[in-house]
Short mmCIF file of C-alpha atoms in Angstrom, two decimals:
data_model
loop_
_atom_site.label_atom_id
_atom_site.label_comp_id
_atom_site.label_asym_id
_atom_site.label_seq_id
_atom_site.Cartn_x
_atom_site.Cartn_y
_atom_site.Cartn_z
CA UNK A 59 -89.86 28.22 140.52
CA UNK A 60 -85.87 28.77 140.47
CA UNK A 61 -86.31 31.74 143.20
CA UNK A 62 -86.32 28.07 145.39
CA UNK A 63 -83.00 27.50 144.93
CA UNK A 64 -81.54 30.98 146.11
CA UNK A 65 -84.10 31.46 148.89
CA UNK A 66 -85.74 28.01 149.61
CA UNK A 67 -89.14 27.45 151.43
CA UNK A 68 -89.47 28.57 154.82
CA UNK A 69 -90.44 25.73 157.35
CA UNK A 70 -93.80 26.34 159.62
CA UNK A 71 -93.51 24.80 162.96
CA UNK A 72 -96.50 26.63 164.38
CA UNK A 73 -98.53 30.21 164.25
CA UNK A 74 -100.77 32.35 166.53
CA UNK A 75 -101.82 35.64 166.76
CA UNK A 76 -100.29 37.83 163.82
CA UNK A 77 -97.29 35.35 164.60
CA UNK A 78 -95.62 32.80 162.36
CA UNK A 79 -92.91 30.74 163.76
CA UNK A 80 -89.99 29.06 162.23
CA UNK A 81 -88.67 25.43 163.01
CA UNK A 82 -85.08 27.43 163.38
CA UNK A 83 -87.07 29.49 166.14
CA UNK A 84 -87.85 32.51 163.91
CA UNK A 85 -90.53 34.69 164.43
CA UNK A 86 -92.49 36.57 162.33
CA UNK A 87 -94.98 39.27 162.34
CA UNK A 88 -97.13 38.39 159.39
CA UNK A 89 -97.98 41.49 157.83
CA UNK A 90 -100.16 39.95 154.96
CA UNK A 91 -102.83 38.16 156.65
CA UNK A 92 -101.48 34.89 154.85
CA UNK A 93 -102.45 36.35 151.29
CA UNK A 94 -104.90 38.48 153.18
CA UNK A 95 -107.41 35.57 154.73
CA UNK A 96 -106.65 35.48 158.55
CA UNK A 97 -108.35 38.18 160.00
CA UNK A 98 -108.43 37.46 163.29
CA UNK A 99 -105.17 36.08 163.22
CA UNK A 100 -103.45 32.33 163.52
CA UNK A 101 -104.87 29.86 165.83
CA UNK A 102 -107.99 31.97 167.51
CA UNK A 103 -109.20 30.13 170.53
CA UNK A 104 -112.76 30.67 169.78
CA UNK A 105 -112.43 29.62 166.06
CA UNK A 106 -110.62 26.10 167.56
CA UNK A 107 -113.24 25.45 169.90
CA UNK A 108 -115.99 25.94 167.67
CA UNK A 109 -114.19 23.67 165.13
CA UNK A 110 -113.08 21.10 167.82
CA UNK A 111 -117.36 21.45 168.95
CA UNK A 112 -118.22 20.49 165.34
CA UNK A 113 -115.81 17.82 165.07
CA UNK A 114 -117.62 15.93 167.67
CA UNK A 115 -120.29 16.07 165.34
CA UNK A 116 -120.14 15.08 161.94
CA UNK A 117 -116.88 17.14 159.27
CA UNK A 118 -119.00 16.49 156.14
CA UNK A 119 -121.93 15.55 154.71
CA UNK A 120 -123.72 15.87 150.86
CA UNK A 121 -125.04 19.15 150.73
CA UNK A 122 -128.13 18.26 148.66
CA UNK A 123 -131.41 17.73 149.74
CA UNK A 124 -130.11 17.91 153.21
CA UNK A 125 -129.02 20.83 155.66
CA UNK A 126 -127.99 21.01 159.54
CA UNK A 127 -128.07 23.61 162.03
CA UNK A 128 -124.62 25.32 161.97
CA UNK A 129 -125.37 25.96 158.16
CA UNK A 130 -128.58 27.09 159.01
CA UNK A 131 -127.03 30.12 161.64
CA UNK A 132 -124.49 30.86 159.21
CA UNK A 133 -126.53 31.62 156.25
CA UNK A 134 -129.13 33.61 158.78
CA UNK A 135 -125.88 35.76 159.29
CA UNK A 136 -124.50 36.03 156.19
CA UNK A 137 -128.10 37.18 155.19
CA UNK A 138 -128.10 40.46 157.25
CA UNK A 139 -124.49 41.58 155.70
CA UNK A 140 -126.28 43.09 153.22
CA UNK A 141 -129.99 43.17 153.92
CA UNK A 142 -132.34 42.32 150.88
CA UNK A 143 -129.17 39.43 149.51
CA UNK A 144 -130.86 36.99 151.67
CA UNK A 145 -129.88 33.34 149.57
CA UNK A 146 -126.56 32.19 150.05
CA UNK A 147 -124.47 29.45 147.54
CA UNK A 148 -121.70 28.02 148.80
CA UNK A 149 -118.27 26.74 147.63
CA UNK A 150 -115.04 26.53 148.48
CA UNK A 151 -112.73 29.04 147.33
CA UNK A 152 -112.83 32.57 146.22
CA UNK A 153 -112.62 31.65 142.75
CA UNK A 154 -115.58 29.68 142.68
CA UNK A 155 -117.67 32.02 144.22
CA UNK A 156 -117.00 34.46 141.24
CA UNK A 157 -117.25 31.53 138.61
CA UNK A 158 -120.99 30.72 140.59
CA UNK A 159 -121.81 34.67 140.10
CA UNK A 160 -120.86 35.03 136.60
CA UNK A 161 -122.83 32.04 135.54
CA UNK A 162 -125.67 32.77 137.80
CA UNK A 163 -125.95 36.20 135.82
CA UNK A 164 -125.45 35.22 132.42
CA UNK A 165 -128.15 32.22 133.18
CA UNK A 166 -130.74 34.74 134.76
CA UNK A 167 -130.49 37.13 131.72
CA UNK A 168 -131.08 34.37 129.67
CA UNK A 169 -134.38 33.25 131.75
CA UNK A 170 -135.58 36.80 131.38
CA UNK A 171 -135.15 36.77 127.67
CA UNK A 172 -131.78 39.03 127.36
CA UNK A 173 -129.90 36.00 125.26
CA UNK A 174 -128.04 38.93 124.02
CA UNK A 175 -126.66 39.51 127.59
CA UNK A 176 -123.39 37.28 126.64
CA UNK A 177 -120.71 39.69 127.62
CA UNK A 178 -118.67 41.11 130.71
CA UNK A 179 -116.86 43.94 131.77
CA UNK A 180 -114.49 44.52 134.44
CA UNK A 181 -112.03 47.13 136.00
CA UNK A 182 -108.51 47.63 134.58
CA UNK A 183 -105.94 46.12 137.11
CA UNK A 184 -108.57 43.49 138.41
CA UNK A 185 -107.94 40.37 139.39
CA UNK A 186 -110.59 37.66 141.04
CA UNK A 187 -108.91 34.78 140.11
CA UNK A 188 -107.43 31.96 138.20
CA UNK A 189 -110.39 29.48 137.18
CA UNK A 190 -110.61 30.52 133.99
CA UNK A 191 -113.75 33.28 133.77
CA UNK A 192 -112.76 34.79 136.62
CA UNK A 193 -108.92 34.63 135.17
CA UNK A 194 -110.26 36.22 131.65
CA UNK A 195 -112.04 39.24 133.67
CA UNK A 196 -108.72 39.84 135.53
CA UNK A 197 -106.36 42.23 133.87
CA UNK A 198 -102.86 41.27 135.15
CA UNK A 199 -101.30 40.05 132.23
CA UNK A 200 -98.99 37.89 134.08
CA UNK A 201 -101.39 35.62 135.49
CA UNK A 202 -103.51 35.21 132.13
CA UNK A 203 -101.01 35.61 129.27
CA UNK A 204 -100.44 32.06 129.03
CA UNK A 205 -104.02 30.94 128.74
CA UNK A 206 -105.35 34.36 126.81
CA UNK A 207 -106.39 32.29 123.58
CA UNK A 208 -109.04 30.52 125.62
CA UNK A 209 -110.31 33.29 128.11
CA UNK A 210 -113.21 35.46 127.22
CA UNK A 211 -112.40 38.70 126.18
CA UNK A 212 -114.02 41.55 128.34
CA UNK A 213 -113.91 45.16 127.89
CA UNK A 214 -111.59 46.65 130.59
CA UNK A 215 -113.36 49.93 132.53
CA UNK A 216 -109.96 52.11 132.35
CA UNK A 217 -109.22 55.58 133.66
CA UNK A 218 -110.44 54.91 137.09
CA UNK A 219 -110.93 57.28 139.86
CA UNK A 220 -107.76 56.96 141.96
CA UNK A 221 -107.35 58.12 145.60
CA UNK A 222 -104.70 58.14 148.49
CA UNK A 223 -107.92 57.82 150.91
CA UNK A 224 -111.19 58.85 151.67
CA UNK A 225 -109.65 62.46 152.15
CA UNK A 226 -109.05 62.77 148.76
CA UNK A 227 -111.43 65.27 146.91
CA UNK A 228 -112.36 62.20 144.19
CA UNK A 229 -113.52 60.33 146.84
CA UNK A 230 -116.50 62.19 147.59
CA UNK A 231 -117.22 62.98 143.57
CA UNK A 232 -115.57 61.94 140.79
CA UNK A 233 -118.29 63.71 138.30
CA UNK A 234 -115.15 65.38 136.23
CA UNK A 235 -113.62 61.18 135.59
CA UNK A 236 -117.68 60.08 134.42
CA UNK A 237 -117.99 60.62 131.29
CA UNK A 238 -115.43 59.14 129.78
CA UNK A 239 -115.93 56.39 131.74
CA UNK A 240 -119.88 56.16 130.87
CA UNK A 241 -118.82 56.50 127.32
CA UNK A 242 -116.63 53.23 127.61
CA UNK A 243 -120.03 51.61 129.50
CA UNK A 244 -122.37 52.93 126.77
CA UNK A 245 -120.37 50.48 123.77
CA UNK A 246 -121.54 47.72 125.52
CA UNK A 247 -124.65 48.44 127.72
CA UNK A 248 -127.32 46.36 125.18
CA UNK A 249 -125.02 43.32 125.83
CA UNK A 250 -123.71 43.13 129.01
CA UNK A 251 -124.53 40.49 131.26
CA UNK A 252 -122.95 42.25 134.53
CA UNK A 253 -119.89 44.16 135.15
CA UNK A 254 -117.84 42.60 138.30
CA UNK A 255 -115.30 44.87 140.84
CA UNK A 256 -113.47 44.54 143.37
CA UNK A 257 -115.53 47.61 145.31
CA UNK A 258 -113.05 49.79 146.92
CA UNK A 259 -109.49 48.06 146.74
CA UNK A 260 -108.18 46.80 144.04
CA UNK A 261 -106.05 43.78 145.54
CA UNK A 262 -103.43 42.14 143.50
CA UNK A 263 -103.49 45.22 140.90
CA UNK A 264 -101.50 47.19 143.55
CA UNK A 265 -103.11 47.90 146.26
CA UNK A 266 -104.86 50.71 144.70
CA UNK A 267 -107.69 52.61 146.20
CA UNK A 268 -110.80 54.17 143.74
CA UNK A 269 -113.46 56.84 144.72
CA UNK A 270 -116.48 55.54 146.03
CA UNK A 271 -118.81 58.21 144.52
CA UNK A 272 -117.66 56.21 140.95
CA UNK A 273 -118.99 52.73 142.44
CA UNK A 274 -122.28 54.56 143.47
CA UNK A 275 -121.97 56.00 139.61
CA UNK A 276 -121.82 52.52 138.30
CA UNK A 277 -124.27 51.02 140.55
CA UNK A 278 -126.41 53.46 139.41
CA UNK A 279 -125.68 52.91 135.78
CA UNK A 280 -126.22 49.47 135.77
CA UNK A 281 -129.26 49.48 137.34
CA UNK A 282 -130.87 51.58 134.64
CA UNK A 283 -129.48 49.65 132.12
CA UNK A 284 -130.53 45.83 133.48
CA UNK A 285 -127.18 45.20 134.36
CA UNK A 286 -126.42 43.12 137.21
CA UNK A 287 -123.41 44.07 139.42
CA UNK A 288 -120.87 41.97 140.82
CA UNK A 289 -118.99 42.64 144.37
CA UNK A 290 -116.22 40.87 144.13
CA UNK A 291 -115.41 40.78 148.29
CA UNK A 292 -113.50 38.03 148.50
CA UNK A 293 -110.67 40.37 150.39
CA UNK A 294 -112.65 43.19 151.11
CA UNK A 295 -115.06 41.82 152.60
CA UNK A 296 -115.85 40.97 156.53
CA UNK A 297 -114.11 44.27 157.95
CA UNK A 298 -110.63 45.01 156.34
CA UNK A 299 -112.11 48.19 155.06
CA UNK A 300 -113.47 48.93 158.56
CA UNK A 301 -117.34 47.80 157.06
CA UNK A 302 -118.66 44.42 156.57
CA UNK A 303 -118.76 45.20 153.05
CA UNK A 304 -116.40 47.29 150.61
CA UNK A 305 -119.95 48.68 149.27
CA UNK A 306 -120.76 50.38 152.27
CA UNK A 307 -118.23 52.98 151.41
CA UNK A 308 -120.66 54.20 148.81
CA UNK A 309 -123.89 52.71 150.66
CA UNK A 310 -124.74 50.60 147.28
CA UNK A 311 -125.76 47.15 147.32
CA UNK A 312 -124.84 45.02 144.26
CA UNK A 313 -126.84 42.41 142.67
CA UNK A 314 -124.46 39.86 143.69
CA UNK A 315 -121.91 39.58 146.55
CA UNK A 316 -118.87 37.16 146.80
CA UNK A 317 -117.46 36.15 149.84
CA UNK A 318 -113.92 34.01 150.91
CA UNK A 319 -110.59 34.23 152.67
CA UNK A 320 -111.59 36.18 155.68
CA UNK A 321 -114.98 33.92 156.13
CA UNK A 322 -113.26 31.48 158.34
CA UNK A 323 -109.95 33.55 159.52
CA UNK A 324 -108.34 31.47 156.98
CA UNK A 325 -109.14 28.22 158.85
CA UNK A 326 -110.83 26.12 156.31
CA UNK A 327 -111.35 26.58 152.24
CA UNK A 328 -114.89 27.90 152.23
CA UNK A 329 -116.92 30.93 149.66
CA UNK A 330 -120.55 32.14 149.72
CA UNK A 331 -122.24 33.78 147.22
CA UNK A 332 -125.18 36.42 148.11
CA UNK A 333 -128.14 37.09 146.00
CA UNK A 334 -131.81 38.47 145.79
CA UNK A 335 -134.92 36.49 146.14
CA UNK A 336 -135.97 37.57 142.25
CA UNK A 337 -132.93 36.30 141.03
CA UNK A 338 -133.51 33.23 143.48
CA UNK A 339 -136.93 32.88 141.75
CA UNK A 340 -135.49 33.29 138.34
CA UNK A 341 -134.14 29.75 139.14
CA UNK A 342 -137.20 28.52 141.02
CA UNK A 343 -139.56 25.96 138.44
CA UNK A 344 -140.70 22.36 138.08
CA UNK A 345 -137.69 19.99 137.01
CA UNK A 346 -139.07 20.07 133.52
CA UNK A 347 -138.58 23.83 132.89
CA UNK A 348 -134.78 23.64 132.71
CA UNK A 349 -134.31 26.81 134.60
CA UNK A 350 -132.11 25.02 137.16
CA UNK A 351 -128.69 26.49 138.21
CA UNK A 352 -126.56 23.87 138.59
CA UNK A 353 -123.17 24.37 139.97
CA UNK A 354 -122.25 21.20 142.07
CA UNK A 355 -119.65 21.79 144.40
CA UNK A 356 -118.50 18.02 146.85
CA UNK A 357 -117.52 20.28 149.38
CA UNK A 358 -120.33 22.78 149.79
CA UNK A 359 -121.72 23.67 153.14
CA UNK A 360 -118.85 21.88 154.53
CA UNK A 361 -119.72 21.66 158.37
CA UNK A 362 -116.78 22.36 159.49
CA UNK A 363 -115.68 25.98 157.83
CA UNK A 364 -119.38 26.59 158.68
CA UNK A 365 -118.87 26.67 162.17
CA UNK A 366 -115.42 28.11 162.02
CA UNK A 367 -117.01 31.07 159.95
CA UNK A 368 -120.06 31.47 162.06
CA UNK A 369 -118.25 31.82 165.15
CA UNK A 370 -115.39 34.28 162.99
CA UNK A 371 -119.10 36.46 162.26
CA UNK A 372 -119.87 36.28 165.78
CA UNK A 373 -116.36 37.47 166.74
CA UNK A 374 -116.31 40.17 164.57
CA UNK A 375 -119.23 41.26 165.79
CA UNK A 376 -118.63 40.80 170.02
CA UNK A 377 -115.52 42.76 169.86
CA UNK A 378 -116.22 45.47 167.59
CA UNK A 379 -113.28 44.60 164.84
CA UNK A 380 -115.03 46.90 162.61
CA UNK A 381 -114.79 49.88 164.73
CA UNK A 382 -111.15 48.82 165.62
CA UNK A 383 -110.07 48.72 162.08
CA UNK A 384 -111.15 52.21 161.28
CA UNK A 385 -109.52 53.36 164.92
CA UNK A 386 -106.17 51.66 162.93
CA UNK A 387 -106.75 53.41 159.97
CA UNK A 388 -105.12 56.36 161.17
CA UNK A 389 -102.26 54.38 163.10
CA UNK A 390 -101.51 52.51 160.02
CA UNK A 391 -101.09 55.80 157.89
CA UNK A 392 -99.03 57.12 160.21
CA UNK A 393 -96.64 54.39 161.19
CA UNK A 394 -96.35 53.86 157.14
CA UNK A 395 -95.93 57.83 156.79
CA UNK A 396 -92.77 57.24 159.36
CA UNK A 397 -91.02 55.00 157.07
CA UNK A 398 -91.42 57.25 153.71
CA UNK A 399 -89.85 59.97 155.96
CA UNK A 400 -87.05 57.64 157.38
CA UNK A 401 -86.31 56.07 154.37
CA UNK A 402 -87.23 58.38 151.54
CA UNK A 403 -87.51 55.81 149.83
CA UNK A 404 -91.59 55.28 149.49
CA UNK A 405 -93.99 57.52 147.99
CA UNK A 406 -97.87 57.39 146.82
CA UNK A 407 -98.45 56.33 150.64
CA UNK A 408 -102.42 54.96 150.02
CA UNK A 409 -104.77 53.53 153.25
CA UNK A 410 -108.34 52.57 153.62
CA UNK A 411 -108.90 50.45 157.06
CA UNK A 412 -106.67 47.80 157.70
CA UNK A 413 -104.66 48.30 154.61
CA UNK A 414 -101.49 50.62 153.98
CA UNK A 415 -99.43 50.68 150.78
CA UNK A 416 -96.91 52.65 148.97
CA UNK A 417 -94.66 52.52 145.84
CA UNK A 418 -90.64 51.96 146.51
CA UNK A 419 -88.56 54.87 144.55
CA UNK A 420 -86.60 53.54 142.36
CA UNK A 421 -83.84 54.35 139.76
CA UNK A 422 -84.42 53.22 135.93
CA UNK A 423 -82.12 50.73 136.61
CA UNK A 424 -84.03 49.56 139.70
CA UNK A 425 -87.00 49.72 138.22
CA UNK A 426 -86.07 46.59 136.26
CA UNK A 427 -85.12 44.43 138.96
CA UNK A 428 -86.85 42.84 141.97
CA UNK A 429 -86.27 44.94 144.33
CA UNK A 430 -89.47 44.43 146.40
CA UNK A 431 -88.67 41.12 146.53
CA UNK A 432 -85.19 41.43 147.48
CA UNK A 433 -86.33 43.71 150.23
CA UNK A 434 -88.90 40.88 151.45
CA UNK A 435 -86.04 38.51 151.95
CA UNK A 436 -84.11 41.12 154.42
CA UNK A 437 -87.27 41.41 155.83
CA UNK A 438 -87.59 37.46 156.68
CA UNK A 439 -84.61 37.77 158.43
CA UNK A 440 -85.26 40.59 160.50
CA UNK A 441 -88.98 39.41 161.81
CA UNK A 442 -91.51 40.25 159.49
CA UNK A 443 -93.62 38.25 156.38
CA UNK A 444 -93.58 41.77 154.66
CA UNK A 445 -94.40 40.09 150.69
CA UNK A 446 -94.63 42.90 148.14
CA UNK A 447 -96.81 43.24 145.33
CA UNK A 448 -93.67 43.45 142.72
CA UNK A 449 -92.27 46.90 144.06
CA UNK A 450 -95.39 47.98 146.09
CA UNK A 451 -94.62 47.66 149.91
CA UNK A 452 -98.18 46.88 152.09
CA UNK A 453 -99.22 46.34 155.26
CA UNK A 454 -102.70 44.17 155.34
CA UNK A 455 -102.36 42.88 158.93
CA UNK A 456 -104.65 40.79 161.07
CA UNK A 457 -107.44 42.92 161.60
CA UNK A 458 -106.85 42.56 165.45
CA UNK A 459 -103.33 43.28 165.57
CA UNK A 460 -101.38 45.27 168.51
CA UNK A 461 -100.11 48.54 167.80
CA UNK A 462 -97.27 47.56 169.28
CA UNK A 463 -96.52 44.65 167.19
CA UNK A 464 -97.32 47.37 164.11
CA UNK A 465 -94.62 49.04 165.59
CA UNK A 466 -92.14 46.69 165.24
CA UNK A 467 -93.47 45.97 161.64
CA UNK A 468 -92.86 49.53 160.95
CA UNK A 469 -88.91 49.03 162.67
CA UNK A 470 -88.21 45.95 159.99
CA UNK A 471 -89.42 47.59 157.42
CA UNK A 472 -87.41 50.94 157.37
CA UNK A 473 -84.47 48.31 157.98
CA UNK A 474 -85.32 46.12 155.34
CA UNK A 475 -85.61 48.88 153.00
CA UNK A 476 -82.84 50.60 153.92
CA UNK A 477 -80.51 47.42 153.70
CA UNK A 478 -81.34 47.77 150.20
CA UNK A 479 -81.68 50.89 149.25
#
């Protein structure tokens, strides 16, 4: 909290398109998406007028026993992301919506008679959040060192796959990296409840892209073994990969499917979780059974991010973001390619869709101080919201961005790097 004194809080006087604006009059290009939730950008018209339509409406009302139109459309949608994950629970935030999944599987094994099922596993340098299961399953010990004598203690998957992109020969099989790997799966595979991942992109862990042939490896696996599988797509999720879905990459479909941040653009706090009918009717007795899953949320099926995040689906879908983010793929790569080269100062350049990262290369002296940091200060003043992931630089841009704006992101950033370095 001290960094406040040497660089205090930036004041928001307004924000549209990839643009944040300053109450000094500064503009800048924000090259995060927020913390990666507005996809299609600040202020949309067609999100405002939705949520102005609703407004006229009703904002909020108990989401028990009762249900209204908007939430009706929405869940109809979210219900043909992944065809077959056709019941949808909703919360607010992205944390939530992994805390709903992880007891909704540990419950269900327990309903089929697995009581033994009382364990997770997760990938090393996860992270899908900071309630506190989904803070034990994340392995960033920065966030959970403080708590770690009351998280659960998971086995890390470690090793993983690694790639620079999909061009990478480990994208397409990573049979030489399964073994091992299935050897760490096989210590635990009688009591496993499910194994969550971040499918694709690991977010906060870097940045850091894994083959998909080893998702469609552990799909696989856990299936055999009565495993249910988590898809954590809280920032995957809704086209930043160029899919709807992370999984599509390796055409799986998990047994579970989380959902946040891009939802609503970033307009309103809202999370979904997707699951199967059987595990739906796992749930599904008289009162007196006890097989209810109870997870009350005040704000769930909030009408308001409803209709912001069915008319952010219907968006998506009118002007073909999906097929414009994998167009961008390329751009990105190469507009981040032009500032290693400038700068020689970045290296392990990594893309997928709408995201772009690389490591800064640093001295061991460097290496010990903030440098990405420093260098998103510089880059505050020049134009650009350019946050680094400690000393990974990354571009994770409105998924309907300019290229020409990109272009100026690329300009700030070989200066901000090169005021530094």
């Amino acid at each position: 909290m001290k960094d406040y004194l040497s660089f205090p809080p930036l004041v928001v006087s307004k924000a549209y398109g990839p643009f944040i604006e300053l109450d000094n009059g500064l503009r800048l290009i924000d090259a995060i998406s927020s913390w990666w939730c507005k996809s299609l950008g600040h202020n949309h018209p067609r999100l405002k007028k939705a949520l102005y339509a609703q407004l006229d409406r009703f904002e909020h009302v108990i989401f028990a026993n009762s249900t209204h139109e908007v939430i009706v459309q929405l869940s109809e949608k979210l219900a043909l992301l992944s065809p077959g994950l056709n019941k949808v629970f909703y919360a607010s935030e992205g944390s939530s919506a992994v805390e709903i999944s992880l007891k909704m599987a540990l419950h269900a094994q327990k309903i089929k008679g697995f009581s033994q099922r009382t364990q997770f596993t997760a990938l090393q340098n996860g992270y899908h959040g900071e309630t506190f299961m989904a803070l034990g399953l994340s392995d960033l010990g920065l966030y959970h060192q403080p708590y770690e004598p009351q998280l659960i203690k998971p086995q890390f998957i470690c090793n993983l796959p690694y790639v620079t992109s999909r061009e990478d020969p480990l994208w397409e099989d990573c049979s030489d990296c399964w073994p091992a790997i299935e050897k760490q799966l096989e210590q635990q595979a009688t009591v496993l409840a499910a194994i969550i991942v971040e499918p694709i992109v690991q977010g906060a862990g870097g940045m850091l892209i894994y083959s998909q042939d080893f998702l469609r490896r552990l799909r696989k696996w856990t299936r055999e073994q009565g495993i249910y599988l988590i898809a954590d797509e809280i920032m995957t999720g809704l086209g930043r990969t160029g899919f709807a879905l992370a999984c599509e990459h390796a055409q799986i479909q998990a047994d579970f499917i989380c959902l946040s941040k891009g939802l609503t653009s970033g307009w309103l706090a809202m999370s979904a979780v997707l699951t199967r009918t059987d595990i739906y009717n796992l749930f599904y007795d008289d009162y007196s059974i006890e097989k209810n899953f109870l997870h009350s949320h005040t704000f769930s099926g909030n009408a308001l991010a409803a209709a912001v995040a069915l008319e952010c689906l219907t968006v998506l879908e009118e002007e073909n973001i999906y097929l414009e983010v994998q167009k961008k793929e390329t751009i990105l790569k190469t507009l981040m390619q032009e500032v290693a080269d400038i700068t020689g100062k970045l290296t392990n350049i990594r893309i997928i869709g709408a995201i772009v990262a690389a490591d800064l290369v640093l001295t061991t002296e460097q290496k010990n101080q903030r440098v990405g940091y420093q260098i998103f200060q510089e880059a505050i003043k020049m134009g650009a919201w350019l946050r680094p992931l400690g000393n990974t630089i990354y571009w994770l841009p409105p998924l309907n961005i300019e290229i020409s704006v990109l272009e100026e992101l690329k300009d700030i950033t070989i200066q901000s790097i090169n005021k530094l370095l």
